Coordinates of C-alpha atoms and ligand atoms in Angstrom, one line a residue:
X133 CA 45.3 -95.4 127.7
X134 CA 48.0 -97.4 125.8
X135 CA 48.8 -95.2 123.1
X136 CA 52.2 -95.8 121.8
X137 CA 52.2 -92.4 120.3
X138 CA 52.3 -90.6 124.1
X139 CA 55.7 -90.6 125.4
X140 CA 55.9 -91.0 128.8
X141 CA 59.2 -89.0 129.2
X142 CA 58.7 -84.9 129.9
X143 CA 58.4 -83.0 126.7
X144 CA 61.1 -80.4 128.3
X145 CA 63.5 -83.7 127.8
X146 CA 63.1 -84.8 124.8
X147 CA 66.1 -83.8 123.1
X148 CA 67.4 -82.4 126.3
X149 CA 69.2 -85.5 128.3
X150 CA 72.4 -86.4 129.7
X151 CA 74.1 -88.8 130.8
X152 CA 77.4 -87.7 132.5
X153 CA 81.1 -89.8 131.9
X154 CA 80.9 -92.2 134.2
X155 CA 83.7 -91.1 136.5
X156 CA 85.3 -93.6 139.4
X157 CA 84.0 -92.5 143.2
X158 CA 86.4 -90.8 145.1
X159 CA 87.5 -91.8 148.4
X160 CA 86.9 -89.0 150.3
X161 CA 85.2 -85.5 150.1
X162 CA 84.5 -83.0 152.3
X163 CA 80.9 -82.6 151.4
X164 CA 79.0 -85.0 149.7
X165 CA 75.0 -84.0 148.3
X166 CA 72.6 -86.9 148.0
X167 CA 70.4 -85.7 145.5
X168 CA 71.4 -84.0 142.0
X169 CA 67.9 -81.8 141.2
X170 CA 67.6 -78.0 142.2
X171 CA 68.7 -78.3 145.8
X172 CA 71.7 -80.4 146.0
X173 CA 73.0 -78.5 142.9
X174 CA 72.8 -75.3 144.2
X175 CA 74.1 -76.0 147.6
X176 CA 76.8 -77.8 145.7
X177 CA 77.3 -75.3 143.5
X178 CA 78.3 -72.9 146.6
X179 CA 80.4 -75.4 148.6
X180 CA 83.0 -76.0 146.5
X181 CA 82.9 -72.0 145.7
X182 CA 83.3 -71.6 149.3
X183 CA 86.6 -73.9 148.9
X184 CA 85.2 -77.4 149.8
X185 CA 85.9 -80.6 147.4
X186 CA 81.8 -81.7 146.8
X187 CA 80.5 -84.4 145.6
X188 CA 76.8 -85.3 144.3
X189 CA 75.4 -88.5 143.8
X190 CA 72.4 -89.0 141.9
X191 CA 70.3 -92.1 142.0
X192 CA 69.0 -91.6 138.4
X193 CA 69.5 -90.0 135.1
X194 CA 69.8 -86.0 135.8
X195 CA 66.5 -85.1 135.5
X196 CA 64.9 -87.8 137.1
X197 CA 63.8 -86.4 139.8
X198 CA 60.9 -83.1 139.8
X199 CA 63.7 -80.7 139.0
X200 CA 63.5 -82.3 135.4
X201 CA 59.5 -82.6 135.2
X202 CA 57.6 -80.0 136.9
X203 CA 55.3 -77.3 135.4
X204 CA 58.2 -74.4 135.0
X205 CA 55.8 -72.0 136.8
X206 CA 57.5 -69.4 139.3
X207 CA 55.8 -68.1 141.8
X208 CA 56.3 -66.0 144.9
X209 CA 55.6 -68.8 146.8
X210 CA 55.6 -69.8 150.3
X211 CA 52.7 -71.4 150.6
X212 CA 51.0 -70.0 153.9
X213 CA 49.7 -66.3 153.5
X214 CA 51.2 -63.8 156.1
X215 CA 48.4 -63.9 158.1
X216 CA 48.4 -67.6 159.2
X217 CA 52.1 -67.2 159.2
X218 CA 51.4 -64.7 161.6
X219 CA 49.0 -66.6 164.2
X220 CA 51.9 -69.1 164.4
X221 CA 54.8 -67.1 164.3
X222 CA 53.8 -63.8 165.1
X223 CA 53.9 -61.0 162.3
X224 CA 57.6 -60.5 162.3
X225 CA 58.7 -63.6 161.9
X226 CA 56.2 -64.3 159.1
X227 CA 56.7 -61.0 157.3
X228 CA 60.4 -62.3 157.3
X229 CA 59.4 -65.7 156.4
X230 CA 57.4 -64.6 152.8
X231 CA 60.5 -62.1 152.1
X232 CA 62.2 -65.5 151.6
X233 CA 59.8 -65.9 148.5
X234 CA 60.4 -62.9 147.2
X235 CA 64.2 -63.0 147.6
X236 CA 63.7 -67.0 146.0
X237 CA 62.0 -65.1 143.1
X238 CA 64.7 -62.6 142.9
X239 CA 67.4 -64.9 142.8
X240 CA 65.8 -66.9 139.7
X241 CA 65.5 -63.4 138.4
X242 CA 69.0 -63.2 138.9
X243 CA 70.1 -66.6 137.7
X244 CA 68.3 -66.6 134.4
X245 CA 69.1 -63.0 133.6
X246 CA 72.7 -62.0 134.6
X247 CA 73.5 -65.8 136.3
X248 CA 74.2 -67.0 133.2
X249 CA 71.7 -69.6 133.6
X250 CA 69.7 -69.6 130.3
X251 CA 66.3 -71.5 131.0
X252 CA 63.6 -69.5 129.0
X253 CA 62.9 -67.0 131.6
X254 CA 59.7 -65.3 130.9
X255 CA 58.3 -62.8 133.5
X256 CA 54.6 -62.7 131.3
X257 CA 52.6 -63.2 134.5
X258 CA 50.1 -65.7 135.7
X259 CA 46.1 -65.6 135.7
X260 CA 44.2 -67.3 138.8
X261 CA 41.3 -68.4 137.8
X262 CA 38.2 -68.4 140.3
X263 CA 36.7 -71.4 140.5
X264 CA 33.4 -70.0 142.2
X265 CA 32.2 -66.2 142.5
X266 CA 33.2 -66.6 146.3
X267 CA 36.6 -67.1 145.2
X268 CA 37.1 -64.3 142.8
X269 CA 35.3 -62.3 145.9
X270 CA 38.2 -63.4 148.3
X271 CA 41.0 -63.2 145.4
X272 CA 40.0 -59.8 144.6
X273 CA 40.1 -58.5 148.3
X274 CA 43.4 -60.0 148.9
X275 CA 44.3 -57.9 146.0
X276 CA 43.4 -55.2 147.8
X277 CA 44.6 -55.3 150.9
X278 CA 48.5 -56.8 150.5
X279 CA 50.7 -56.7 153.7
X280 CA 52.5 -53.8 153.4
X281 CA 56.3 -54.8 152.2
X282 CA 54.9 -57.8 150.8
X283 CA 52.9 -56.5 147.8
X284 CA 52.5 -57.6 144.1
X285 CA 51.1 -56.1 141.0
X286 CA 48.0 -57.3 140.7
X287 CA 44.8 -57.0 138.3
X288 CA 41.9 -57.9 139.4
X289 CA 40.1 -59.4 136.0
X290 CA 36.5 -59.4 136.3
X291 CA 34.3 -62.4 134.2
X292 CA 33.4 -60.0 131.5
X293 CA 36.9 -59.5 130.8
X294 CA 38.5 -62.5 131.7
X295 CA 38.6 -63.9 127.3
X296 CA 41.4 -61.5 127.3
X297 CA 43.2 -63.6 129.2
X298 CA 42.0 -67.3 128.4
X299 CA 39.0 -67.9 126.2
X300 CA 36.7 -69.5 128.6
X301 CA 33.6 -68.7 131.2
X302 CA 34.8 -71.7 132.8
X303 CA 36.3 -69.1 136.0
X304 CA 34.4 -66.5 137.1
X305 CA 37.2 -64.0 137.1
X306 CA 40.3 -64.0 138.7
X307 CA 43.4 -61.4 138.9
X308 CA 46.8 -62.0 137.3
X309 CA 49.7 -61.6 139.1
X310 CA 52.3 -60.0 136.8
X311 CA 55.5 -60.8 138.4
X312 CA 55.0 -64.6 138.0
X313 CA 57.0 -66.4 135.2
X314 CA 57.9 -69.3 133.8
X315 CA 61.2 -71.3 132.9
X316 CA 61.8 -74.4 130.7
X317 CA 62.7 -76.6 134.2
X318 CA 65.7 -78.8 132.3
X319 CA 67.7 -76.5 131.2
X320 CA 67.1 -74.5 134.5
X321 CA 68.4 -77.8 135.6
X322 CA 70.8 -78.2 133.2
X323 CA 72.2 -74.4 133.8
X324 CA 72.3 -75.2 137.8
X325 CA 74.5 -78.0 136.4
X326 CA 76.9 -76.6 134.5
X327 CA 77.5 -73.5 136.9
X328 CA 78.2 -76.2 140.1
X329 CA 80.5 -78.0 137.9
X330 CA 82.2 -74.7 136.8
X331 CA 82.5 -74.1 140.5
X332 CA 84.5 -77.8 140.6
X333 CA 82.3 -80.1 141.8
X334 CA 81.8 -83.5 140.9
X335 CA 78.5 -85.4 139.8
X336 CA 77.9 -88.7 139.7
X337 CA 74.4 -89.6 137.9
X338 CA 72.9 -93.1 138.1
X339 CA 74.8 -93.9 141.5
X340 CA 72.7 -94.1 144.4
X341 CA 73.4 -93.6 147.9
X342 CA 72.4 -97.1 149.3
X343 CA 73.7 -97.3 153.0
X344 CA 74.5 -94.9 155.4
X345 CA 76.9 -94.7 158.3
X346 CA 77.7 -91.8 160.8
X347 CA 80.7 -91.6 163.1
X348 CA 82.7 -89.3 164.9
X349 CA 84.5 -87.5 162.1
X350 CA 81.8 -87.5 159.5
X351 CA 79.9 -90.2 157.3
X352 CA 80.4 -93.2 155.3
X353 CA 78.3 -93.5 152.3
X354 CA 77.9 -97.2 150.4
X355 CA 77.2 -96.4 146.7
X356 CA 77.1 -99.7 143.4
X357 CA 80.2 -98.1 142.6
X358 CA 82.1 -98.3 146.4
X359 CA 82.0 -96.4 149.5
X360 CA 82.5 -92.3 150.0
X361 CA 83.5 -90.5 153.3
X362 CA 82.5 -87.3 153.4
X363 CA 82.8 -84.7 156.5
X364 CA 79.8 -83.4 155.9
X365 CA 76.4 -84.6 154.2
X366 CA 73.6 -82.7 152.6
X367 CA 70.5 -84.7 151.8
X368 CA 68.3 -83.2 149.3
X369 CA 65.9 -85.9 148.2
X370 CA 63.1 -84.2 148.5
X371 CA 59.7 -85.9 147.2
X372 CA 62.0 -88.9 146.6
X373 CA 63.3 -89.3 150.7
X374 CA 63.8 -92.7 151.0
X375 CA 64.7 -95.1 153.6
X376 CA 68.2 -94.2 153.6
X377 CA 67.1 -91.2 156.4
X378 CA 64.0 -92.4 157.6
X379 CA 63.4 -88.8 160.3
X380 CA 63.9 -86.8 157.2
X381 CA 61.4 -89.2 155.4
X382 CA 58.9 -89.4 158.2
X383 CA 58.8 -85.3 157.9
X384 CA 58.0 -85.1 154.4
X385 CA 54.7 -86.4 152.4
X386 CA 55.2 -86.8 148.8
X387 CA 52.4 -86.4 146.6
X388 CA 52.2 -87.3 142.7
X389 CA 51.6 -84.5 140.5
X390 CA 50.6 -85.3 136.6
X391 CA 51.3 -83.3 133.0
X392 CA 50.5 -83.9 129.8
X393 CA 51.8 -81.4 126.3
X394 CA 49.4 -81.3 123.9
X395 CA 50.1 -82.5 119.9
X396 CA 51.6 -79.3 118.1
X397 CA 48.5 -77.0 117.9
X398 CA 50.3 -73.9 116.1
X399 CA 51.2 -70.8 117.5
X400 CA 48.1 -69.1 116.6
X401 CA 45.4 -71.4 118.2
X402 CA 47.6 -71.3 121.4
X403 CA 47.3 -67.8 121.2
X404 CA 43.4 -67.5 120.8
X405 CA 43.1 -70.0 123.4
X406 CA 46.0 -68.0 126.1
X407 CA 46.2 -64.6 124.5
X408 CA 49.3 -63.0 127.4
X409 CA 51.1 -66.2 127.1
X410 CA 50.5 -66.6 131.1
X411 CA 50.4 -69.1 133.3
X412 CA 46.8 -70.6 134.2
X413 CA 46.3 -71.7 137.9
X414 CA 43.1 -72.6 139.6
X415 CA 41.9 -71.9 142.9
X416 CA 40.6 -75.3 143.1
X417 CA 41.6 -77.1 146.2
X418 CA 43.0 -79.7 144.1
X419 CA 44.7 -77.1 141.7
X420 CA 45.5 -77.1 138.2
X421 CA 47.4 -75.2 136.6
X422 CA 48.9 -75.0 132.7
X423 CA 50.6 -72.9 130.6
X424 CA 51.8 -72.4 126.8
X425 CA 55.1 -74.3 125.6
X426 CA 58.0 -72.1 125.6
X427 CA 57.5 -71.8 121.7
X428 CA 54.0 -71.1 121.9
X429 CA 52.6 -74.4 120.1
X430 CA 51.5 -76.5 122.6
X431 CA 49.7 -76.7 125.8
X432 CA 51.2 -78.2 129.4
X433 CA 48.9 -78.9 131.5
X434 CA 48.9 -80.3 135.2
X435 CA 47.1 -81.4 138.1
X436 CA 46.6 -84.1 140.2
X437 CA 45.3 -87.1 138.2
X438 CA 44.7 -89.5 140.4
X439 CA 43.9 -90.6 144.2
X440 CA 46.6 -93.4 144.0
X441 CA 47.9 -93.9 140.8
X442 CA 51.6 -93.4 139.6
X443 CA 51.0 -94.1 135.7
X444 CA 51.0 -91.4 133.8
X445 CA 49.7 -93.1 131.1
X446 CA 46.4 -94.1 132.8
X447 CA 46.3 -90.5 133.9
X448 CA 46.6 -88.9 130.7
X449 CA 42.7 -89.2 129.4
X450 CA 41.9 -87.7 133.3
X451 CA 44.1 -84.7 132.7
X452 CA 42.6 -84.7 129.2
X453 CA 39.2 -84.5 130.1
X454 CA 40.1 -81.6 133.3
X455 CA 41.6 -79.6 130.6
X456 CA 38.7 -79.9 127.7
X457 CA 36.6 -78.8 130.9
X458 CA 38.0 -75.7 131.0
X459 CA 38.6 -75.5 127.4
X460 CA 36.3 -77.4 124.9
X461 CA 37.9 -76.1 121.9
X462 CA 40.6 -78.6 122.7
X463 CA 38.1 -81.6 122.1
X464 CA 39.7 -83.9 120.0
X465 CA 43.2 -82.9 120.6
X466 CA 45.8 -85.6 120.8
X467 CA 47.7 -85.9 124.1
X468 CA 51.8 -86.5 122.7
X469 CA 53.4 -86.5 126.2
X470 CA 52.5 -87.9 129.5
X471 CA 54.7 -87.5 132.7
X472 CA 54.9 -88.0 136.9
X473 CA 56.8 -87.0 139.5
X474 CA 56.7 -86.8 143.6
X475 CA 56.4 -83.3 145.0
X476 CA 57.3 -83.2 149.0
X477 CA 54.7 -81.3 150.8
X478 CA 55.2 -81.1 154.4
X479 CA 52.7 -81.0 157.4
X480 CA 52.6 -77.4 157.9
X481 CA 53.1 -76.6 154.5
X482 CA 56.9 -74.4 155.2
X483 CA 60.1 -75.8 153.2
X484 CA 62.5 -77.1 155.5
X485 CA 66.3 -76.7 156.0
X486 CA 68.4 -77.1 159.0
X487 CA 70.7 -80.4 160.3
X488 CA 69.5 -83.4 162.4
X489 CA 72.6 -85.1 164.5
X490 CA 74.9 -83.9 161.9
X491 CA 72.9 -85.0 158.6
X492 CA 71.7 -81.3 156.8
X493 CA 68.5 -81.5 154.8
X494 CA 66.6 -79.2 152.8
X495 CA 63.2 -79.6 151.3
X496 CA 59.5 -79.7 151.5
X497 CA 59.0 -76.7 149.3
X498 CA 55.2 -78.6 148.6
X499 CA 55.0 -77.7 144.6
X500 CA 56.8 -74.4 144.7
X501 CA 60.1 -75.5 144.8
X502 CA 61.0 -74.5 141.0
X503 CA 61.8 -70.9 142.7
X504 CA 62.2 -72.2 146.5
X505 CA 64.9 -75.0 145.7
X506 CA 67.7 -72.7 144.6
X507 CA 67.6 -70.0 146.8
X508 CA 67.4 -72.4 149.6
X509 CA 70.0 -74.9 148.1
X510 CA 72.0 -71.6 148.2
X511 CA 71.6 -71.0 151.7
X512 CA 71.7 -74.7 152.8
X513 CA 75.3 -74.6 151.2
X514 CA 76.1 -71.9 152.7
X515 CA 75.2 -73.1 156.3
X516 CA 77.4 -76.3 155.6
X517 CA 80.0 -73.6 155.5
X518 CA 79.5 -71.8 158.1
X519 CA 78.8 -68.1 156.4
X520 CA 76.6 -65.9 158.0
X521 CA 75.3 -64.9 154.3
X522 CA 73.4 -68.8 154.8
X523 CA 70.8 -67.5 157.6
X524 CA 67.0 -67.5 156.4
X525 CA 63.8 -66.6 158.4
X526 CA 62.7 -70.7 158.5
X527 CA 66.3 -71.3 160.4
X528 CA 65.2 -73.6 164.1
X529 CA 61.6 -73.9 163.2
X530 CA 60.6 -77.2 163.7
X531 CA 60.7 -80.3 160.9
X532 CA 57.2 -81.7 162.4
X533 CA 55.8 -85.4 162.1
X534 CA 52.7 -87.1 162.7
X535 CA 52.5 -90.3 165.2
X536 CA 52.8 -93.6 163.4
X537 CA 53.5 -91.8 160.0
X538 CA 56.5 -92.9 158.2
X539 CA 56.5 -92.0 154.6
X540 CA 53.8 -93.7 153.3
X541 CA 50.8 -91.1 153.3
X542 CA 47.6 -93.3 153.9
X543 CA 45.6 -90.4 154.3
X544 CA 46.1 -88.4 150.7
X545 CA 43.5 -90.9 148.9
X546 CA 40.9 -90.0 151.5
X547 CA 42.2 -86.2 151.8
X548 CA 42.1 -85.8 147.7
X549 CA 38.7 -87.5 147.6
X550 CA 37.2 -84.7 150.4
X551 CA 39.2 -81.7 149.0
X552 CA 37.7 -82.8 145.4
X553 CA 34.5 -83.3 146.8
X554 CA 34.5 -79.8 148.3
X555 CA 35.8 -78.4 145.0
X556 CA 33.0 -79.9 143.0
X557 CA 30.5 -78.4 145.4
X558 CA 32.1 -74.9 145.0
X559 CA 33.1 -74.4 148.9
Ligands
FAD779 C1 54.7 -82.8 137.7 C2 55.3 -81.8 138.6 C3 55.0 -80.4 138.3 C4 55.6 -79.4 139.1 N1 55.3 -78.1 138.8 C5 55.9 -77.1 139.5 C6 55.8 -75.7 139.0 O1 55.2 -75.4 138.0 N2 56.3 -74.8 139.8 C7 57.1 -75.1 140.9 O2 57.5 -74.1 141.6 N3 57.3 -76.3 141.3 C8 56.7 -77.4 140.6 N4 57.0 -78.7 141.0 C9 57.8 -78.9 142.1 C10 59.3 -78.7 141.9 O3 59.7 -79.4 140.7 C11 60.2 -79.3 143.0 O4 59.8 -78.6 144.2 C12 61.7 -79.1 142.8 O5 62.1 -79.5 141.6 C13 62.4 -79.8 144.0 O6 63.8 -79.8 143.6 P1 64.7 -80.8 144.5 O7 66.1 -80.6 144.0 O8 64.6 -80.5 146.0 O9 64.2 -82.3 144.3 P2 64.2 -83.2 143.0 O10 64.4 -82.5 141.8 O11 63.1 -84.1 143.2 O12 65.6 -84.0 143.3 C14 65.7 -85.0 144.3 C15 66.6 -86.1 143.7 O13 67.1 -86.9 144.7 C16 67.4 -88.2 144.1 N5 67.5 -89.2 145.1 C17 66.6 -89.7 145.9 N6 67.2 -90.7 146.7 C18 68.5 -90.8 146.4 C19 69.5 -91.6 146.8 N7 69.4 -92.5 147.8 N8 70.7 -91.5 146.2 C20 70.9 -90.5 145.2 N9 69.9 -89.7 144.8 C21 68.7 -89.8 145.3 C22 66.2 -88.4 143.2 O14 66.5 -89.3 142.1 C23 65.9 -87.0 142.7 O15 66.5 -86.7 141.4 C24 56.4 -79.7 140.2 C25 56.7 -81.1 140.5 C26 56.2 -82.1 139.7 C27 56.5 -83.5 139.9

């Protein structure tokens, strides 16, 4: 596709960037965040409440990263269920480990509602859509039988019912989940923003971290605009770890995830077509998942596009064509946006946080990180502190690797083409 009508910039930005005074570097901090999307923010954001001077640098435009182009869907959302939590980590452990969802969830809540952090916060609920009968089988007995603490208000929508929630037999049933929302994700950013520099810190966008340097009081940072020494040093880079800290890198996998918006379809058709207003997920392996615009005109839809490719203008008829799939009335609709971004999975599918010879990380939150990424930027700033307040329940598990893996994931192409083979043949 070449079309110049399909901007390739996220439709929550249009209208929506900034570009922050280019301040001068200062010499010295006593926290500096490489990384300016939902993580660094928020762990800046309670450093310098906590009394340090903090810093974030931000290689590109604010926004740049998947805090300014992701789906806006909010889940509760650690991604392995308590049970397989449990054969790893025993059932404590995991219990305590999928409170942290909830609590992420709670915080948003929090944020959006009394935070002063106005994003479009919309608790309408999500509908999962079986993609076989097996699933909606499964689906509806997880519904059932929730770990006790844990549980969710759940409906369980049989097929016959399921138009009330999206006018398609393309699923056969599903169950909404009616705490899930939705947020417009820039000016969630944007809101994150403004509250870390209420709280005094500084941001520099378009400025790089490009070298890195540890000695015995703390760590030299080489920037286009000069060199930083900070005491301490978050890295929050996420789907976009570089080579800048290759152990962090060779412990996340990032994966590109797609979207398109629709043209302007009018409120009404949106409406026949999603008639709650939820969020649509799949249980397909290779999942996708849309939703209505915030002002109820369009569609945004997502998935994975593509085995290897990063245009999302090539990937913009495949997203198309999964979405007229599901629903045909949209034939004939005209694509007006067309977006990509990395999303950092990790290898057992947990977010991360935690220091490695002095350098603190957090991320892997592997496509959940809308809600995961501030409450654990929260706690990741308030571990640089020192506050007891900063503790979580994924505090000294281990960041794991694969041998000779270092950042470059080989094995997605052949891992997309198997899942999406399995998909197609309904297992
Ligand atoms: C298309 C798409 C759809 C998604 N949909 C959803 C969804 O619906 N729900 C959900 O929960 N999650 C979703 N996600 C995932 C979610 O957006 C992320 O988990 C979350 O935004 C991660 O925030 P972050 O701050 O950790 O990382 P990011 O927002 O990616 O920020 C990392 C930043 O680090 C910067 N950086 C990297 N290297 C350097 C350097 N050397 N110097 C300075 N800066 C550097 C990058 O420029 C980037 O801006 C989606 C992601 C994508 C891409």
């Amino acid at each position: 596709m070449n079309d110049p009508q399909v901007a390739t910039i996220p439709y929550w930005q249009q209208g929506a960037q900034v570009q922050l005074p280019e301040a001068a570097l200062p010499k010295r901090v006593d926290v500096l965040i490489i990384g300016g999307g939902y993580t660094g923010l928020s762990a800046a954001r309670e450093t310098a409440a906590l009394g340090a001077a903090t810093l974030v640098l931000e290689a590109g435009a604010i926004g740049a990263g998947c805090s300014g182009r992701n789906g806006g869907q909010v889940a509760h959302s650690i991604k392995p269920t308590f049970a397989e939590l449990s054969r790893v980590h025993g059932a404590e452990r995991a219990f305590a480990i999928c409170r942290e969802g909830h609590e992420a969830m709670a915080y948003l809540r929090w944020l959006a509602t009394e935070g002063g952090v106005d994003c479009d916060w919309r608790q309408q609920g999500c509908f999962y859509g079986a993609h076989t009968r097996r699933h909606f089988l499964a689906m509806a007995k997880d519904a059932r039988c929730q770990p006790r603490g844990l549980e969710q208000r759940i409906s369980v929508i049989a097929r016959a019912d399921q138009r009330q929630e999206i006018a398609t037999d393309f699923y056969h049933g599903g169950c909404v989940y009616h705490d899930d929302a939705s947020v417009d994700p820039m000016r969630l950013l944007l809101g994150l923003l403004r509250r870390a520099q209420s709280a005094g810190v500084t941001v520099l966008d378009r400025c790089p971290a490009l070298a890195l340097e540890t000695n015995r009081e703390g760590f030299e940072v080489t920037t286009p605009r000069g060199r930083i020494f900070a005491s301490k040093l978050l890295i929050a880079t996420n789907g976009y770890t570089g080579n800048l800290t290759p152990w962090q890198r060779r412990r996340v996998i990032p994966i590109g995830s797609y979207q398109i918006a629709t043209e302007p379809l009018g409120a009404s058709q949106v409406k026949s077509l999603i008639p709650q207003g939820r969020n649509i997920v799949d249980t397909r392996r290779v999942v996708v998942y849309f939703r209505p615009s915030p002002d109820g005109t369009r569609i945004v839809f997502g998935g994975r596009a593509a085995l290897a490719e990063t245009d999302p203008l090539a990937c913009a008829p495949r997203l198309m064509d999964m979405m007229t799939r599901i629903l045909p009335q949209l034939e004939g609709v005209r694509c007006e946006y067309a977006w990509a971004g990395w999303v950092a999975y990790t290898f057992d599918t947990l977010p991360h946080l935690g220091s490695h010879r002095g350098i603190h990380y957090c991320m892997g939150y592997c496509g959940q990180g809308v809600p995961l990424a501030p409450h654990f930027g929260r706690r990741i700033g308030q571990q640089m502190m020192g506050i007891e307040e900063g503790r979580t329940a994924l505090d000294g598990l281990p960041f794991p690797t694969r041998p000779y893996y270092g950042g470059t994931p080989w094995f997605m192409a052949p891992s997309v083409f198997a899942y999406r083979t399995l998909d197609a043949l309904g297992i």
